[in-house]
Coordinates of C-alpha atoms and ligand atoms in Angstrom, one line a residue:
M26 CA 33.8 -2.4 -12.8
P27 CA 32.2 -1.3 -9.5
A28 CA 34.1 2.0 -8.8
S29 CA 33.0 5.2 -10.5
V30 CA 35.4 6.6 -13.1
L31 CA 35.0 10.0 -11.3
P32 CA 37.3 10.8 -8.4
D33 CA 35.9 10.5 -4.9
V34 CA 34.9 13.7 -3.1
H35 CA 35.0 14.6 0.6
I36 CA 31.7 14.2 2.4
P37 CA 31.5 16.4 5.5
A38 CA 30.1 14.8 8.7
V39 CA 27.5 17.7 9.3
S40 CA 23.8 18.2 9.2
I41 CA 22.2 19.2 5.9
Y42 CA 21.4 22.6 7.4
E43 CA 25.1 23.1 8.2
S44 CA 26.1 21.8 4.8
V45 CA 23.8 24.2 2.9
F46 CA 23.8 27.3 5.1
G47 CA 26.8 26.9 7.5
A48 CA 29.3 28.8 5.5
L49 CA 27.5 31.8 4.1
S50 CA 29.9 34.6 3.3
E51 CA 29.0 38.3 3.5
E52 CA 28.5 38.2 -0.3
D53 CA 26.3 35.1 0.0
L54 CA 24.1 36.7 2.7
A55 CA 23.0 39.5 0.3
A56 CA 22.7 37.2 -2.8
V57 CA 19.3 36.1 -4.0
A58 CA 18.5 32.5 -3.0
I59 CA 14.9 32.1 -4.2
I60 CA 12.6 34.0 -6.6
D61 CA 8.9 33.2 -6.4
G62 CA 8.3 32.7 -10.1
V63 CA 4.7 33.7 -9.9
T64 CA 5.0 37.0 -7.9
G65 CA 8.6 37.8 -8.6
A66 CA 9.3 38.2 -4.8
E67 CA 12.9 37.6 -3.9
T68 CA 14.5 36.1 -0.7
S69 CA 18.2 36.4 0.0
F70 CA 20.3 33.7 1.6
G71 CA 20.5 35.9 4.7
Q72 CA 16.8 36.3 4.9
L73 CA 16.2 32.6 4.3
R74 CA 18.7 31.5 7.0
G75 CA 17.1 34.0 9.4
Q76 CA 13.7 32.6 8.8
I77 CA 14.9 29.0 9.2
D78 CA 16.5 29.8 12.5
A79 CA 13.5 31.6 13.8
L80 CA 11.2 28.8 12.8
A81 CA 13.4 26.2 14.4
G82 CA 13.3 28.3 17.6
A83 CA 9.5 28.6 17.5
L84 CA 9.1 24.9 16.9
A85 CA 11.5 23.9 19.7
V86 CA 9.5 26.1 22.1
R87 CA 6.4 24.3 21.0
G88 CA 7.8 20.8 21.6
V89 CA 9.4 19.7 18.3
E90 CA 12.6 17.9 19.3
L91 CA 15.0 15.2 18.1
G92 CA 12.9 12.5 16.4
T93 CA 9.7 14.5 16.0
V94 CA 8.2 13.6 12.6
V95 CA 6.5 16.4 10.8
G96 CA 4.4 16.1 7.6
L97 CA 5.0 18.6 4.8
L98 CA 2.2 19.0 2.2
C99 CA 3.2 22.0 0.2
P100 CA 3.7 23.0 -3.4
N101 CA 6.9 24.7 -4.6
V102 CA 6.8 28.1 -3.0
P103 CA 9.8 29.8 -1.4
A104 CA 8.4 29.1 2.1
F105 CA 9.0 25.4 1.5
A106 CA 12.7 26.0 2.0
T107 CA 12.1 27.8 5.3
V108 CA 9.8 25.0 6.6
F109 CA 11.9 22.1 5.5
H110 CA 15.1 23.4 6.9
G111 CA 13.4 24.9 10.0
I112 CA 12.0 21.6 11.0
L113 CA 15.3 19.8 10.6
R114 CA 17.1 22.6 12.5
A115 CA 14.7 22.0 15.4
G116 CA 15.7 18.3 15.3
G117 CA 12.7 17.0 13.5
T118 CA 12.3 14.6 10.6
V119 CA 10.3 15.8 7.6
T120 CA 8.0 13.4 5.8
T121 CA 7.4 15.0 2.4
I122 CA 3.9 14.4 1.1
N123 CA 2.8 14.4 -2.6
S124 CA 0.7 17.5 -3.2
L125 CA -1.7 15.5 -5.4
Y126 CA -2.5 12.9 -2.7
T127 CA -6.1 12.3 -1.6
A128 CA -7.0 12.8 2.1
G129 CA -6.9 9.0 2.6
E130 CA -3.3 8.8 1.1
I131 CA -2.2 11.7 3.3
E132 CA -3.6 10.0 6.3
N133 CA -1.8 6.7 5.5
Q134 CA 1.5 8.5 5.2
L135 CA 1.0 10.5 8.4
R136 CA 0.0 7.4 10.3
D137 CA 2.8 5.2 8.9
S138 CA 5.5 7.8 9.6
G139 CA 4.2 8.6 13.1
A140 CA 3.9 12.3 12.2
T141 CA 2.7 14.5 15.1
W142 CA 2.7 17.8 13.2
L143 CA 1.6 18.8 9.7
F144 CA 2.5 21.9 7.6
T145 CA 0.4 22.9 4.6
V146 CA -1.1 25.8 2.6
S147 CA -4.7 26.9 2.7
P148 CA -5.7 25.4 -0.7
F149 CA -4.8 22.0 0.7
L150 CA -6.5 22.6 4.0
P151 CA -9.6 20.4 3.5
A152 CA -7.6 17.3 2.7
A153 CA -5.0 18.1 5.3
E154 CA -7.6 18.7 8.1
A155 CA -9.4 15.5 7.4
A156 CA -6.1 13.5 7.4
A157 CA -4.8 15.3 10.5
A158 CA -8.0 14.7 12.4
A159 CA -7.9 11.0 11.5
V160 CA -4.5 10.5 13.0
G161 CA -5.0 12.8 16.0
I162 CA -3.0 15.8 15.0
P163 CA -4.7 18.8 16.8
P164 CA -5.4 22.1 15.0
E165 CA -2.5 23.8 16.9
R166 CA -0.1 21.4 15.3
L167 CA -1.6 21.8 11.8
V168 CA 0.3 24.8 10.6
V169 CA -1.2 26.7 7.6
L170 CA 1.6 28.7 6.1
D171 CA -0.5 31.4 4.6
G172 CA -2.9 31.4 7.6
A173 CA -6.3 29.9 8.3
D174 CA -8.7 30.4 11.3
G175 CA -7.7 28.2 14.2
H176 CA -4.3 27.3 13.0
P177 CA -0.8 28.8 13.5
S178 CA 0.6 30.5 10.4
L179 CA 4.2 30.8 9.3
R180 CA 4.1 34.6 10.0
E181 CA 3.0 33.9 13.5
L182 CA 5.7 31.3 14.1
L183 CA 8.4 33.6 12.7
G184 CA 7.1 36.6 14.5
A185 CA 8.3 35.3 17.9
D186 CA 11.8 35.5 16.6
E187 CA 13.0 32.7 18.8
R188 CA 16.6 31.4 18.7
P189 CA 17.2 27.9 17.3
P190 CA 18.0 25.2 19.9
E191 CA 21.5 23.9 20.5
L192 CA 21.4 20.3 19.2
H193 CA 23.8 17.5 19.0
F194 CA 23.2 14.5 16.9
D195 CA 25.0 12.1 14.7
P196 CA 24.3 13.1 11.1
A197 CA 25.1 9.6 9.9
T198 CA 22.2 8.1 11.9
Q199 CA 19.7 11.0 12.4
I200 CA 16.9 10.6 9.9
A201 CA 16.4 13.9 8.1
V202 CA 13.6 13.0 5.7
L203 CA 11.1 10.3 5.1
P204 CA 9.9 10.4 1.6
Y205 CA 7.5 7.5 0.5
S206 CA 8.4 5.1 -2.3
S207 CA 6.9 1.8 -3.2
G208 CA 10.4 0.5 -4.1
T209 CA 10.5 -2.7 -6.1
T210 CA 7.1 -4.0 -5.0
G211 CA 3.9 -3.3 -2.9
H212 CA 2.6 -0.2 -1.3
P213 CA 4.6 3.1 -0.5
K214 CA 7.1 2.8 2.3
G215 CA 8.9 5.4 4.3
V216 CA 12.5 5.7 3.0
M217 CA 14.8 6.6 5.9
L218 CA 17.4 9.1 4.6
T219 CA 19.9 10.5 7.1
H220 CA 21.5 13.9 7.1
T221 CA 24.7 12.3 5.8
N222 CA 22.7 10.7 2.9
L223 CA 21.5 14.2 1.8
V224 CA 24.8 15.9 2.5
A225 CA 26.6 13.2 0.5
N226 CA 24.3 13.4 -2.5
V227 CA 24.8 17.2 -2.7
A228 CA 28.6 16.8 -2.5
Q229 CA 28.5 14.0 -5.1
G230 CA 26.5 16.1 -7.5
M231 CA 28.7 19.2 -7.0
G232 CA 31.3 18.9 -9.8
A233 CA 29.3 16.4 -11.8
I234 CA 26.1 18.2 -12.7
G235 CA 27.7 21.6 -13.2
V236 CA 25.4 24.3 -11.9
E237 CA 27.4 27.4 -11.0
R238 CA 27.1 30.3 -8.6
G239 CA 24.5 32.9 -9.6
E240 CA 22.9 30.8 -12.3
R241 CA 19.1 30.6 -12.4
V242 CA 17.6 27.2 -11.8
L243 CA 13.9 26.7 -12.5
A244 CA 12.3 24.8 -9.7
V245 CA 9.3 23.2 -11.3
L246 CA 10.0 19.6 -10.2
P247 CA 8.2 19.2 -6.9
F248 CA 10.4 19.7 -3.7
F249 CA 8.3 16.9 -2.1
H250 CA 9.9 14.4 -4.5
I251 CA 13.5 13.5 -3.7
Y252 CA 14.7 14.7 -7.1
G253 CA 13.5 18.2 -6.5
L254 CA 14.4 18.1 -2.8
T255 CA 18.1 17.2 -3.3
V256 CA 18.9 18.6 -6.7
L257 CA 17.0 21.8 -6.5
L258 CA 16.5 22.8 -2.9
N259 CA 19.7 21.5 -1.4
Y260 CA 22.2 21.2 -4.3
A261 CA 21.3 24.4 -6.1
L262 CA 21.3 26.5 -2.9
T263 CA 24.6 25.0 -1.8
L264 CA 26.1 26.2 -5.0
R265 CA 24.6 29.7 -4.4
A266 CA 22.5 29.4 -7.5
V267 CA 19.1 31.1 -7.6
L268 CA 16.0 29.0 -7.4
V269 CA 13.0 30.2 -9.4
T270 CA 9.9 28.4 -8.0
M271 CA 6.7 27.5 -9.7
P272 CA 4.0 25.7 -7.8
R273 CA 2.7 23.4 -10.6
F274 CA 3.5 22.6 -14.2
E275 CA 1.5 24.4 -16.8
L276 CA 3.2 24.9 -20.1
P277 CA 2.5 28.6 -20.8
E278 CA 3.4 29.5 -17.2
F279 CA 6.5 27.3 -17.4
L280 CA 7.6 29.1 -20.6
R281 CA 6.7 32.6 -19.2
I282 CA 8.7 32.1 -16.0
T283 CA 11.7 30.6 -17.8
S284 CA 11.8 33.5 -20.2
E285 CA 11.0 36.4 -17.8
H286 CA 13.4 35.2 -15.1
R287 CA 16.1 34.2 -17.6
C288 CA 16.5 30.7 -16.2
N289 CA 19.7 28.9 -17.2
W290 CA 18.9 25.4 -16.0
L291 CA 15.7 23.5 -16.5
F292 CA 15.6 20.3 -14.4
I293 CA 12.7 18.3 -15.8
A294 CA 11.1 14.9 -16.3
P295 CA 10.7 13.5 -19.8
P296 CA 7.1 14.6 -20.5
I297 CA 8.3 18.2 -20.3
A298 CA 11.0 17.3 -22.8
V299 CA 8.2 16.1 -25.2
A300 CA 6.5 19.5 -24.8
L301 CA 9.8 21.4 -25.3
A302 CA 10.4 19.4 -28.5
K303 CA 7.0 19.4 -30.0
H304 CA 4.6 22.1 -28.7
P305 CA 4.0 25.1 -31.0
L306 CA 3.8 27.5 -28.0
V307 CA 7.5 27.1 -27.3
D308 CA 8.2 29.3 -30.4
D309 CA 6.4 32.2 -28.7
Y310 CA 8.9 32.6 -25.9
D311 CA 12.5 33.8 -25.7
L312 CA 14.3 30.8 -24.2
S313 CA 17.8 31.9 -25.1
S314 CA 18.9 32.0 -21.4
V315 CA 18.5 28.2 -21.2
T316 CA 21.9 26.5 -21.3
V317 CA 21.1 23.1 -20.0
V318 CA 17.9 21.0 -19.8
F319 CA 18.5 18.1 -17.4
S320 CA 16.1 15.2 -17.4
G321 CA 15.6 12.4 -14.9
A322 CA 12.9 10.3 -13.2
A323 CA 12.0 8.3 -16.3
P324 CA 13.7 7.2 -19.5
L325 CA 14.6 10.0 -22.0
A326 CA 15.0 8.8 -25.6
G327 CA 18.1 9.9 -27.4
A328 CA 16.1 11.4 -30.3
L329 CA 13.9 13.4 -27.9
A330 CA 17.1 14.7 -26.2
H331 CA 18.5 15.8 -29.6
A332 CA 15.2 17.4 -30.6
V333 CA 15.1 19.6 -27.5
A334 CA 18.8 20.5 -27.8
A335 CA 18.3 21.5 -31.4
R336 CA 15.1 23.6 -30.8
L337 CA 16.4 25.4 -27.7
G338 CA 20.1 25.6 -28.8
C339 CA 21.2 24.1 -25.4
T340 CA 22.8 21.0 -23.9
V341 CA 20.5 18.2 -22.8
A342 CA 21.8 15.9 -20.1
Q343 CA 20.2 13.0 -18.2
G344 CA 20.5 11.7 -14.7
Y345 CA 19.2 8.6 -12.9
G346 CA 18.3 8.0 -9.4
M347 CA 15.8 6.6 -6.9
T348 CA 14.3 7.8 -3.7
E349 CA 16.2 5.0 -1.9
A350 CA 19.5 6.7 -3.0
S351 CA 18.8 10.2 -2.0
P352 CA 18.3 10.0 -5.1
A353 CA 21.1 10.6 -7.6
T354 CA 23.5 7.8 -8.6
H355 CA 24.3 8.4 -12.2
V356 CA 24.5 11.6 -14.3
I357 CA 25.9 12.8 -17.6
P358 CA 28.5 15.4 -16.4
N359 CA 28.2 18.8 -18.0
T360 CA 31.9 18.6 -18.9
R361 CA 31.3 15.5 -21.1
P362 CA 29.6 16.4 -24.4
D363 CA 30.9 13.1 -25.8
I364 CA 28.6 11.0 -23.7
D365 CA 25.4 9.5 -25.4
R366 CA 22.3 11.4 -24.4
S367 CA 20.2 8.3 -24.2
S368 CA 22.5 7.0 -21.4
V369 CA 22.3 8.1 -17.8
G370 CA 26.1 8.8 -17.9
L371 CA 28.6 7.9 -15.2
A372 CA 28.2 6.7 -11.6
L373 CA 28.6 9.7 -9.3
P374 CA 31.8 10.1 -7.2
N375 CA 31.9 7.7 -4.2
T376 CA 29.3 5.5 -5.9
Q377 CA 29.9 1.9 -6.9
S378 CA 27.7 0.2 -9.3
R379 CA 27.3 -3.2 -10.8
V380 CA 25.3 -4.8 -13.5
V381 CA 24.3 -8.2 -12.3
D382 CA 22.7 -11.0 -14.3
P383 CA 19.4 -11.7 -12.4
E384 CA 19.5 -15.4 -13.3
T385 CA 23.1 -16.2 -12.2
G386 CA 23.9 -13.4 -9.7
A387 CA 27.2 -12.8 -11.6
D388 CA 28.3 -9.4 -13.0
V389 CA 27.8 -9.2 -16.7
D390 CA 30.9 -9.2 -19.0
V391 CA 31.8 -5.7 -20.3
P392 CA 33.0 -5.9 -23.9
E393 CA 35.9 -3.7 -25.1
A394 CA 33.5 -1.8 -27.4
G395 CA 29.8 -1.1 -27.0
P396 CA 27.5 -1.8 -24.1
S397 CA 27.2 -5.1 -22.1
L398 CA 24.2 -7.4 -22.0
P399 CA 21.5 -6.1 -19.6
G400 CA 21.5 -7.0 -15.9
E401 CA 20.1 -5.5 -12.7
L402 CA 21.7 -2.3 -11.6
W403 CA 23.1 -2.5 -8.1
V404 CA 24.5 0.6 -6.4
R405 CA 26.4 1.2 -3.2
G406 CA 27.5 4.5 -1.7
P407 CA 27.0 7.1 1.1
Q408 CA 23.7 8.3 -0.5
V409 CA 22.0 4.9 0.0
M410 CA 19.1 4.9 2.5
A411 CA 19.3 3.5 6.0
G412 CA 16.3 1.3 5.2
Y413 CA 12.5 1.4 5.0
L414 CA 10.8 2.6 8.2
G415 CA 9.5 -0.2 10.3
N416 CA 9.7 -2.7 7.4
A417 CA 12.8 -5.0 7.9
A418 CA 11.5 -7.5 5.3
A419 CA 11.2 -4.9 2.5
T420 CA 14.6 -3.5 3.5
A421 CA 16.2 -6.9 3.3
E422 CA 14.7 -7.5 -0.2
T423 CA 16.2 -4.2 -1.5
L424 CA 19.4 -3.6 0.5
D425 CA 21.6 -6.7 0.8
A426 CA 24.0 -7.5 3.7
D427 CA 26.9 -5.9 1.8
G428 CA 25.1 -2.6 1.4
W429 CA 24.2 -3.0 -2.3
L430 CA 20.9 -1.4 -3.2
H431 CA 19.2 -3.6 -5.8
T432 CA 17.5 -1.0 -8.0
G433 CA 15.1 -3.2 -9.8
D434 CA 16.1 -1.5 -13.0
L435 CA 17.8 -3.2 -16.0
A436 CA 21.0 -1.5 -17.2
T437 CA 23.9 -2.0 -19.5
V438 CA 27.4 -0.5 -19.1
D439 CA 30.4 0.0 -21.4
A440 CA 34.1 -0.1 -20.8
T441 CA 34.2 3.7 -20.3
G442 CA 31.8 3.5 -17.4
V443 CA 28.7 4.8 -19.2
Y444 CA 25.4 3.3 -18.1
W445 CA 22.1 2.9 -19.9
I446 CA 18.8 2.1 -18.2
V447 CA 17.1 -0.3 -20.7
D448 CA 14.1 -1.7 -18.8
R449 CA 12.5 -2.2 -15.4
L450 CA 12.4 -5.5 -13.5
K451 CA 10.3 -4.1 -10.7
E452 CA 6.6 -3.5 -10.9
L453 CA 6.8 0.3 -10.3
I454 CA 5.2 2.5 -13.0
K455 CA 6.4 6.1 -13.6
Y456 CA 3.7 8.4 -14.8
K457 CA 5.2 11.8 -15.7
G458 CA 8.1 10.9 -13.4
Y459 CA 5.7 10.3 -10.5
Q460 CA 5.6 6.9 -8.8
V461 CA 2.5 4.8 -9.4
A462 CA 2.4 1.6 -7.4
P463 CA 0.4 -1.1 -9.2
A464 CA -0.4 -2.8 -5.9
V465 CA -2.3 0.3 -4.8
L466 CA -4.4 0.4 -8.0
E467 CA -5.0 -3.3 -7.9
A468 CA -6.4 -3.0 -4.4
V469 CA -8.7 -0.2 -5.5
L470 CA -9.9 -2.1 -8.6
L471 CA -10.8 -5.1 -6.4
E472 CA -13.0 -2.9 -4.3
N473 CA -15.4 -2.8 -7.3
P474 CA -18.0 -5.5 -6.8
G475 CA -18.1 -6.1 -10.6
I476 CA -14.4 -6.9 -10.7
A477 CA -13.2 -10.5 -10.0
D478 CA -9.5 -9.9 -10.5
A479 CA -7.1 -7.2 -11.8
A480 CA -3.5 -6.4 -12.5
V481 CA -1.9 -3.1 -13.5
I482 CA 1.3 -2.6 -15.6
G483 CA 2.9 0.4 -17.3
V484 CA 2.6 0.6 -21.1
S485 CA 3.7 3.3 -23.6
D486 CA 1.4 6.0 -25.0
E487 CA 1.8 7.6 -28.4
D488 CA 4.6 9.9 -27.2
G489 CA 6.6 7.0 -25.8
Q490 CA 5.6 8.0 -22.2
E491 CA 4.5 5.4 -19.6
I492 CA 0.9 5.2 -18.5
P493 CA -0.9 2.7 -16.2
Q494 CA -3.0 0.1 -17.9
A495 CA -5.3 -2.2 -16.1
F496 CA -6.2 -5.8 -17.0
V497 CA -9.6 -6.6 -15.6
V498 CA -11.5 -9.9 -15.1
L499 CA -15.2 -9.2 -14.7
Q500 CA -17.4 -11.0 -12.2
Q501 CA -19.8 -13.4 -13.9
G502 CA -22.8 -11.5 -15.1
A503 CA -21.1 -8.1 -14.4
S504 CA -20.8 -5.5 -17.2
L505 CA -18.4 -2.5 -16.9
S506 CA -17.1 -0.4 -19.7
E507 CA -13.5 0.9 -19.9
G508 CA -14.8 4.4 -19.0
E509 CA -16.6 3.1 -15.9
V510 CA -13.5 1.3 -14.7
I511 CA -11.3 4.4 -15.3
A512 CA -13.9 6.7 -13.5
F513 CA -14.1 4.2 -10.5
V514 CA -10.4 4.3 -9.9
A515 CA -10.1 8.1 -10.6
S516 CA -12.6 8.9 -7.8
R517 CA -10.4 7.0 -5.3
V518 CA -6.8 8.0 -6.1
A519 CA -4.6 11.0 -6.8
P520 CA -4.8 12.3 -10.4
H521 CA -1.4 11.0 -11.4
E522 CA -2.3 7.5 -10.2
K523 CA -5.4 7.1 -12.5
V524 CA -5.7 4.0 -14.7
R525 CA -5.5 5.4 -18.2
R526 CA -6.3 2.3 -20.3
V527 CA -8.3 -0.9 -19.6
R528 CA -8.2 -4.3 -21.2
F529 CA -10.8 -6.9 -20.3
V530 CA -9.4 -10.4 -20.0
S531 CA -10.6 -13.8 -18.9
A532 CA -7.8 -14.5 -16.3
I533 CA -4.8 -12.8 -14.8
P534 CA -1.6 -14.9 -15.4
K535 CA -0.2 -15.9 -12.0
S536 CA 2.7 -18.1 -10.7
S537 CA 2.0 -21.1 -8.6
A538 CA 2.7 -18.9 -5.6
G539 CA -0.1 -16.5 -6.7
K540 CA 2.3 -13.7 -7.9
I541 CA 1.0 -11.8 -10.9
L542 CA 3.2 -12.6 -14.0
R543 CA 3.6 -9.0 -15.2
R544 CA 6.0 -9.9 -18.0
E545 CA 3.3 -12.1 -19.6
L546 CA 0.8 -9.2 -19.3
R547 CA 3.4 -6.9 -20.9
E548 CA 3.7 -9.3 -23.8
H549 CA 0.0 -9.2 -24.4
S550 CA -0.5 -5.4 -24.0
Ligands
LIG8 O1 12.1 6.8 -6.5 P1 11.9 7.5 -7.8 O2 10.6 8.3 -7.9 O3 13.1 8.5 -7.9 C1 13.4 9.2 -9.1 C2 14.7 10.0 -9.0 C3 15.1 10.6 -10.2 C4 16.3 11.4 -10.3 C5 17.0 11.8 -9.2 C6 18.1 12.6 -9.3 C7 18.7 12.9 -10.6 O4 19.7 13.5 -10.7 C8 18.0 12.4 -11.7 O5 18.4 12.7 -12.8 C9 16.8 11.6 -11.5 O6 12.7 9.2 -10.0 O7 11.9 6.5 -9.0 C10 13.0 5.7 -9.2 C11 12.8 5.0 -10.5 O8 12.6 5.9 -11.6 C12 13.1 5.3 -12.8 C13 13.8 4.0 -12.4 O9 12.9 3.0 -12.6 C14 14.1 4.2 -10.9 O10 14.3 3.1 -10.2 N1 14.1 6.3 -13.3 C15 14.7 7.4 -12.7 N2 15.5 8.0 -13.5 C16 15.5 7.4 -14.7 C17 14.6 6.3 -14.6 C18 16.1 7.6 -16.0 N3 16.9 8.6 -16.2 N4 15.9 6.6 -16.9 C19 15.1 5.6 -16.7 N5 14.4 5.4 -15.6

């Protein structure tokens, strides 16, 4: 049953700027678009669009043009919206960088994406400066939004009050954003998402998710990750909802901002659902404004969804997506209280999906009642990426000749078109909704002279959340403790990528072609 049960929607052939800000009415111009959750400062849609246009003008004067790749290393602050759309409006492509990355990881992404500019904030300057210098980005093209000696600031760029350039490009082929994802295997790769991919995913989410004009949407999920970028920054603003930003997740601050700013929608990843269900602090705050908690990026157990709904007196919904699909492909629509909360709901409009037996390549049979047997989820639609940047082999492994994206996730489906994600075929690990690529950690572990071989897989912690666990084979005569291995990796990777558990083994199971047999490891974890 490849077609969605939801009716198709119209996808306009325009840029993402045009799609979000092109039709602002008088009423919209004066309406609040973003509230800085920390300071309470408000930005209206009119102010935001004015800043975007002025930044686009300033960047065009300084040489940003169609095809220029610009790195963006910035937490969730209102200026993120200005910078993201300003760069695109000047014709550039934004490569969004994880705020937690080490200088080495930032450097890799800047180099791989061919970025020639970098925007950041002063707390990230040491890492940004090191990475920029390593790839030859000069100080005048390393913009520090809040200002730093020797670098342009946002205020300075906006101050020139330049007019945006007149640009003509095909939104269906022009790359808007290059987020990095490891996909089904290996190291992070640049995911080429066109303007049309982003415009499509906003249009597809429009009726299905259910945010309404003027509602307050907490923006705690990072804008640098495609879930935050599309669902918060672009989708919520298109609907003229109000984004309430917070730069990093800390439970007390999350509860304070939700309560004080009377947020209606909380888009979260499952670890926040665990806190909302279990943490005593939740009782100290008035969360009566919250009507929907929407979880995605990792599996949400049905019992946890019900516990959150009961404690907050709200609806809990779930969605599913991946960076390679801009990202959303399945959601539980707000209009469908009947749909099981442990499912990821229905395929979005204009999205086809199939559940394919990985052994035979045939679609699984869908019984009249209850879910099918599991198979790999394949999706096809206007939100599916153009491919991985400069990596035709990885693109061909993920995106077949007929345009089907092979997700690497195992799903079931029932006769009403509801999908459940039941397992993962691919090696990717999700820690708190963030991607962790085993290949990256395995390479780091092998740098340790005491380690002869290593493999990393995801295992469940006591709360049912996924954590990276390493299997380590020691060199003969070497002695390393679990704590030493954990510390070794921690000093070389971003905090979310840390190995959190270690098992010492005598050998790593491998296929005759030398591929790690992760399923065998999982059985012995
Ligand atoms: O590439 P990525 O980091 O992308 C995401 C995107 C999550 C989104 C996006 C839009 C939504 O509306 C939404 O609800 C969720 O996480 O990682 C992609 C992989 O994360 C796992 C799955 O293995 C994907 O291939 N994943 C994402 N959502 C779910 C999930 C889920 N609801 N249940 C189980 N696994």
